[in-house]
């Protein structure tokens, strides 16, 4: 899997003083929240004798093994007095943002967990979490696959999508589309004078997508965590900048809720269309030998994204 920040659980699932097990990075992880509110992500298999640390007890800023009681902090270092030189426990860098707990797979983080450009994530919705029976590559590919817009989403592409590789880890796409669907929502959009939509998306590490909805001042994060080679858990959160308090904040929250509802209807269209998808070996295996091999539809944006995905740095060993 590419080196990246991966969502391991919603923040709300992890109260202070609790640990939980998450299957990720080809192993079982122990994700825990200390008494001061900070989080840690450790390999759940205790190095001493193999006990499951996710069943351990949080004490102060450490997680204590349920079998012999060794304690480890969020960096995996021994937290026991007199055991500072113990080998410690494999740990993953961890950050909380958008109401999600992220862990970096691939050693020392090679890029920071991104913020949406120009929009401080003051307010966000709770996370929609779903596990889909498809490889992780399909989640990002969907955002760059403009050929499905018309049939699945009722949007007709206007002009050629702009695709830009921004760094070794980052690629973006921008396009304008005409709202052509027949649903009540689409007819309402046209009636309100929003007959065209502008979509700008940036993808980090092949799994972390941020959709910028600049016209309405919101963003949506779509963060994917591979469960195994053929299934992926996707966390979806929307957010927007907001006044600190008062009626204005309540109004912004309401606008965000309405917007997120519209986003989720698009996500569900994708979930239905993608269910049961199985990739051809030329796409899933990374044999990027040319546009004809990768993408029979000749979609230059999708081809660019697949080539970028297969070239992403991969320093870990997990599937
Ligand atoms: S198995 Fe964890 S301390 Fe012994
Ligand atoms: Fe889609």
Coordinates of C-alpha atoms and ligand atoms in Angstrom, one line a residue:
X1 CA 0.0 0.0 0.0
X2 CA 1.2 3.6 -0.7
X3 CA 2.9 5.5 2.1
X4 CA 0.1 7.8 3.4
X5 CA -2.1 8.9 6.2
X6 CA -4.9 6.4 6.7
X7 CA -8.1 6.9 8.7
X8 CA -8.3 4.2 11.5
X9 CA -11.5 5.2 13.3
X10 CA -13.9 8.2 13.9
X11 CA -12.8 10.3 16.9
X12 CA -16.2 9.8 18.4
X13 CA -15.5 6.0 18.6
X14 CA -12.6 6.6 21.0
X15 CA -13.4 8.1 24.4
X16 CA -10.7 9.0 26.8
X17 CA -9.1 6.1 28.6
X18 CA -10.3 3.6 26.0
X19 CA -8.5 1.3 23.5
X20 CA -10.0 -0.4 20.4
X21 CA -8.8 -2.9 17.8
X22 CA -8.6 -1.9 14.1
X23 CA -7.6 -4.3 11.3
X24 CA -5.3 -2.2 9.1
X25 CA -1.8 -2.2 7.5
X26 CA -2.0 -6.0 7.2
X27 CA -2.1 -6.4 11.0
X28 CA -4.2 -5.7 14.1
X29 CA -3.7 -2.3 15.6
X30 CA -4.4 -1.0 19.1
X31 CA -5.8 2.5 18.8
X32 CA -6.1 4.3 22.2
X33 CA -6.9 7.7 23.7
X34 CA -5.0 8.9 26.8
X35 CA -6.5 10.6 29.7
X36 CA -5.2 14.0 28.3
X37 CA -7.2 13.4 25.1
X38 CA -4.2 12.5 22.8
X39 CA -4.2 9.3 20.7
X40 CA -1.8 6.6 20.0
X41 CA -1.6 3.8 17.4
X42 CA 0.4 0.7 18.2
X43 CA 0.8 -2.8 16.7
X44 CA -1.6 -4.7 18.8
X45 CA 0.6 -7.8 19.2
X46 CA 2.7 -7.2 22.3
X47 CA 6.4 -7.7 21.5
X48 CA 7.0 -9.4 24.9
X49 CA 4.8 -12.5 24.5
X50 CA 2.2 -11.6 21.9
X51 CA -0.8 -10.5 24.0
X52 CA -3.5 -8.3 22.4
X53 CA -2.8 -4.7 23.5
X54 CA -6.2 -3.5 22.2
X55 CA -7.5 -5.3 25.3
X56 CA -5.1 -3.5 27.6
X57 CA -5.8 -0.6 30.0
X58 CA -5.0 3.1 29.4
X59 CA -3.1 4.5 32.3
X60 CA -2.3 8.2 32.0
X61 CA -0.5 8.6 28.7
X62 CA 0.3 4.9 28.2
X63 CA -1.4 1.6 27.2
X64 CA -0.7 -1.3 29.6
X65 CA -0.5 -4.8 28.3
X66 CA -3.3 -7.1 29.7
X67 CA -0.9 -10.1 30.2
X68 CA 2.3 -9.0 32.0
X69 CA 1.6 -5.3 32.4
X70 CA 4.3 -3.7 30.3
X71 CA 3.2 -0.1 29.3
X72 CA 3.9 1.8 26.1
X73 CA 3.3 5.4 25.2
X74 CA 1.9 6.6 21.9
X75 CA 5.4 6.4 20.3
X76 CA 5.7 2.8 21.4
X77 CA 8.4 3.6 24.0
X78 CA 8.4 1.8 27.3
X79 CA 6.5 3.9 29.9
X80 CA 7.6 1.7 32.8
X81 CA 10.1 3.2 35.3
X82 CA 13.4 1.4 34.9
X83 CA 12.5 -0.1 31.5
X84 CA 13.5 2.9 29.3
X85 CA 15.9 0.6 27.4
X86 CA 13.3 -2.0 26.5
X87 CA 12.8 -2.6 22.8
X88 CA 9.4 -0.9 22.9
X89 CA 6.4 -1.6 20.6
X90 CA 6.0 -0.8 16.9
X91 CA 4.0 2.5 16.6
X92 CA 2.5 4.6 13.9
X93 CA 2.5 8.4 13.8
X94 CA -1.0 9.6 14.6
X95 CA -3.0 12.8 14.1
X96 CA -6.7 13.7 14.6
X97 CA -8.5 15.9 12.1
X98 CA -11.9 16.2 10.6
X99 CA -13.3 14.1 13.4
X100 CA -11.1 11.1 12.3
X101 CA -8.0 9.5 13.8
X102 CA -5.3 9.1 11.1
X103 CA -2.2 6.9 11.3
X104 CA 0.7 7.1 8.9
X105 CA 1.8 3.9 7.1
X106 CA 5.3 4.1 5.7
X107 CA 7.7 5.0 8.5
X108 CA 8.4 8.7 9.1
X109 CA 5.6 10.8 7.5
X110 CA 6.8 11.9 4.0
X111 CA 4.1 14.6 3.8
X112 CA 1.9 16.3 6.4
X113 CA -1.8 15.4 6.7
X114 CA -3.4 18.0 4.4
X115 CA -5.8 20.8 5.3
X116 CA -8.4 21.9 2.6
X117 CA -6.8 24.9 0.8
X118 CA -8.3 28.1 2.1
X119 CA -10.9 26.6 4.4
X120 CA -10.0 26.0 8.0
X121 CA -11.9 22.9 9.2
X122 CA -13.8 24.7 12.0
X123 CA -16.9 22.7 11.7
X124 CA -17.4 19.2 10.3
X125 CA -20.1 16.6 10.1
X126 CA -19.9 13.3 11.8
X127 CA -18.2 10.6 9.6
X128 CA -20.1 8.3 7.3
X129 CA -18.3 5.0 7.4
X130 CA -18.8 2.2 4.9
X131 CA -16.9 -0.9 3.8
X132 CA -17.0 -1.6 0.1
X133 CA -16.0 -4.9 -1.6
X134 CA -13.4 -3.3 -3.9
X135 CA -9.7 -2.6 -3.8
X136 CA -8.6 0.8 -2.6
X137 CA -7.4 1.9 -6.0
X138 CA -11.0 2.1 -7.1
X139 CA -11.9 4.8 -4.6
X140 CA -9.5 7.4 -5.9
X141 CA -9.9 6.2 -9.5
X142 CA -13.6 7.1 -9.2
X143 CA -12.8 10.8 -8.6
X144 CA -10.7 10.9 -11.8
X145 CA -13.1 8.7 -13.9
X146 CA -15.1 11.4 -15.8
X147 CA -16.6 8.8 -18.1
X148 CA -19.1 7.7 -15.4
X149 CA -20.4 11.2 -14.6
X150 CA -23.3 11.2 -17.1
X151 CA -24.8 7.8 -16.4
X152 CA -24.2 7.6 -12.6
X153 CA -24.5 11.3 -11.5
X154 CA -26.4 13.0 -14.3
X155 CA -23.6 15.4 -15.1
X156 CA -22.3 16.2 -18.6
X157 CA -18.7 17.1 -18.7
X158 CA -18.0 20.6 -20.3
X159 CA -14.5 20.7 -21.9
X160 CA -11.5 18.7 -20.9
X161 CA -10.7 18.0 -17.2
X162 CA -7.5 19.7 -15.9
X163 CA -5.2 17.2 -14.3
X164 CA -2.0 18.2 -12.5
X165 CA 0.6 16.1 -10.7
X166 CA 1.5 18.4 -7.8
X167 CA 4.1 16.3 -6.1
X168 CA 5.3 12.7 -5.8
X169 CA 2.3 12.1 -3.4
X170 CA -0.3 14.5 -4.8
X171 CA -2.5 14.8 -7.9
X172 CA -5.4 17.1 -8.6
X173 CA -8.3 17.3 -11.1
X174 CA -10.7 20.1 -11.9
X175 CA -13.7 20.1 -14.2
X176 CA -16.9 21.8 -15.0
X177 CA -20.1 19.8 -15.7
X178 CA -23.6 20.6 -16.7
X179 CA -26.4 19.3 -14.4
X180 CA -28.3 17.1 -16.8
X181 CA -30.0 14.6 -14.4
X182 CA -33.8 14.2 -14.1
X183 CA -34.0 13.9 -10.3
X184 CA -36.0 16.4 -8.3
X185 CA -32.7 17.7 -6.8
X186 CA -31.2 18.3 -10.2
X187 CA -34.3 20.0 -11.5
X188 CA -34.3 22.2 -8.4
X189 CA -30.6 23.0 -8.9
X190 CA -31.3 24.1 -12.5
X191 CA -34.3 26.1 -11.4
X192 CA -32.2 27.9 -8.8
X193 CA -29.7 28.8 -11.6
X194 CA -27.0 26.3 -10.7
X195 CA -27.1 24.5 -14.0
X196 CA -23.3 24.1 -13.9
X197 CA -21.1 22.7 -11.2
X198 CA -17.3 23.1 -10.7
X199 CA -15.5 20.2 -9.0
X200 CA -11.9 20.5 -7.8
X201 CA -10.4 17.5 -6.1
X202 CA -6.9 16.8 -4.7
X203 CA -5.7 13.3 -3.9
X204 CA -2.8 12.6 -1.4
X205 CA -1.1 9.2 -1.1
X206 CA -3.7 7.5 -3.3
X207 CA -6.2 7.2 -0.5
X208 CA -7.0 10.7 0.8
X209 CA -9.3 12.9 -1.4
X210 CA -10.4 16.4 -0.6
X211 CA -13.2 17.8 -2.8
X212 CA -13.3 21.6 -2.7
X213 CA -16.8 23.1 -3.2
X214 CA -15.5 26.7 -3.4
X215 CA -18.8 28.2 -4.5
X216 CA -20.5 27.2 -1.3
X217 CA -17.4 27.4 0.9
X218 CA -17.3 23.7 2.0
X219 CA -15.1 20.7 1.5
X220 CA -15.6 17.0 1.7
X221 CA -12.9 14.5 2.8
X222 CA -13.1 11.0 1.4
X223 CA -10.5 8.9 3.2
X224 CA -9.9 5.2 2.3
X225 CA -8.4 2.4 4.4
X226 CA -7.7 -0.9 2.7
X227 CA -9.1 -3.8 4.8
X228 CA -7.5 -6.4 2.5
X229 CA -6.8 -6.7 -1.2
X230 CA -10.4 -6.7 -2.2
X231 CA -12.2 -4.6 0.4
X232 CA -11.9 -1.0 1.6
X233 CA -13.4 1.1 4.3
X234 CA -14.2 4.7 3.3
X235 CA -14.8 7.5 5.8
X236 CA -16.6 10.6 4.4
X237 CA -16.8 13.9 6.3
X238 CA -17.8 17.4 5.1
X239 CA -16.7 20.7 6.7
X240 CA -16.7 24.5 6.4
X241 CA -15.3 27.5 8.1
X242 CA -17.7 28.9 10.7
X243 CA -18.1 31.7 13.2
X244 CA -17.1 30.7 16.7
X245 CA -20.5 30.9 18.4
X246 CA -24.0 32.2 18.3
X247 CA -26.8 32.2 15.7
X248 CA -24.4 32.6 12.8
X249 CA -22.6 29.3 13.8
X250 CA -25.9 27.5 14.1
X251 CA -26.8 28.8 10.6
X252 CA -23.4 27.6 9.2
X253 CA -24.0 24.2 10.7
X254 CA -27.4 24.0 9.0
X255 CA -25.9 24.9 5.7
X256 CA -23.2 22.3 6.1
X257 CA -25.8 19.6 7.0
X258 CA -27.8 20.4 3.8
X259 CA -24.6 20.3 1.7
X260 CA -23.4 17.0 3.3
X261 CA -26.8 15.5 2.5
X262 CA -26.3 16.3 -1.2
X263 CA -22.8 15.0 -1.1
X264 CA -24.0 11.7 0.5
X265 CA -26.6 11.2 -2.3
X266 CA -23.7 11.4 -4.8
X267 CA -21.6 9.0 -2.6
X268 CA -24.5 6.5 -2.6
X269 CA -24.8 6.7 -6.4
X270 CA -21.1 5.7 -6.5
X271 CA -21.5 2.9 -3.9
X272 CA -24.3 1.4 -6.0
X273 CA -22.4 1.7 -9.3
X274 CA -19.1 0.4 -7.9
X275 CA -20.6 -2.6 -6.0
X276 CA -19.1 -5.8 -7.3
X277 CA -16.5 -4.1 -9.5
X278 CA -13.4 -6.2 -10.2
X279 CA -10.4 -4.7 -11.9
X280 CA -8.7 -6.1 -14.9
X281 CA -5.1 -7.3 -14.0
X282 CA -3.6 -4.5 -16.2
X283 CA -5.1 -1.9 -13.9
X284 CA -4.8 -3.6 -10.5
X285 CA -1.3 -4.9 -11.1
X286 CA 0.2 -1.6 -12.0
X287 CA 1.6 -2.6 -15.4
X288 CA 1.3 1.0 -16.6
X289 CA 2.3 0.3 -20.2
X290 CA 0.3 3.0 -21.9
X291 CA -3.1 4.5 -22.1
X292 CA -4.6 1.7 -24.2
X293 CA -3.7 -0.9 -21.7
X294 CA -4.7 1.0 -18.6
X295 CA -7.9 2.5 -19.8
X296 CA -9.9 1.3 -22.8
X297 CA -12.2 4.3 -22.5
X298 CA -9.3 6.6 -23.3
X299 CA -10.0 8.9 -20.4
X300 CA -6.8 10.9 -19.9
X301 CA -7.6 11.9 -16.3
X302 CA -8.2 8.3 -15.2
X303 CA -5.1 7.2 -17.0
X304 CA -3.0 9.9 -15.4
X305 CA -4.4 9.0 -11.9
X306 CA -3.7 5.3 -12.4
X307 CA -0.1 6.0 -13.5
X308 CA 0.3 8.3 -10.5
X309 CA -1.2 5.7 -8.1
X310 CA 1.1 2.9 -9.3
X311 CA 4.2 5.2 -9.0
X312 CA 3.4 6.3 -5.4
X313 CA 6.2 5.5 -2.8
X314 CA 5.6 2.2 -0.9
X315 CA 8.0 1.6 1.9
X316 CA 5.8 -0.7 4.0
X317 CA 5.0 -4.3 3.5
X318 CA 1.3 -4.5 4.2
X319 CA -1.1 -5.6 1.5
Ligands
LIG1 S1 2.8 -10.1 26.6 FE1 2.7 -8.0 26.9 S2 3.9 -7.7 28.6 FE2 4.0 -9.8 28.3
LIG2 FE1 -18.6 9.2 -8.8

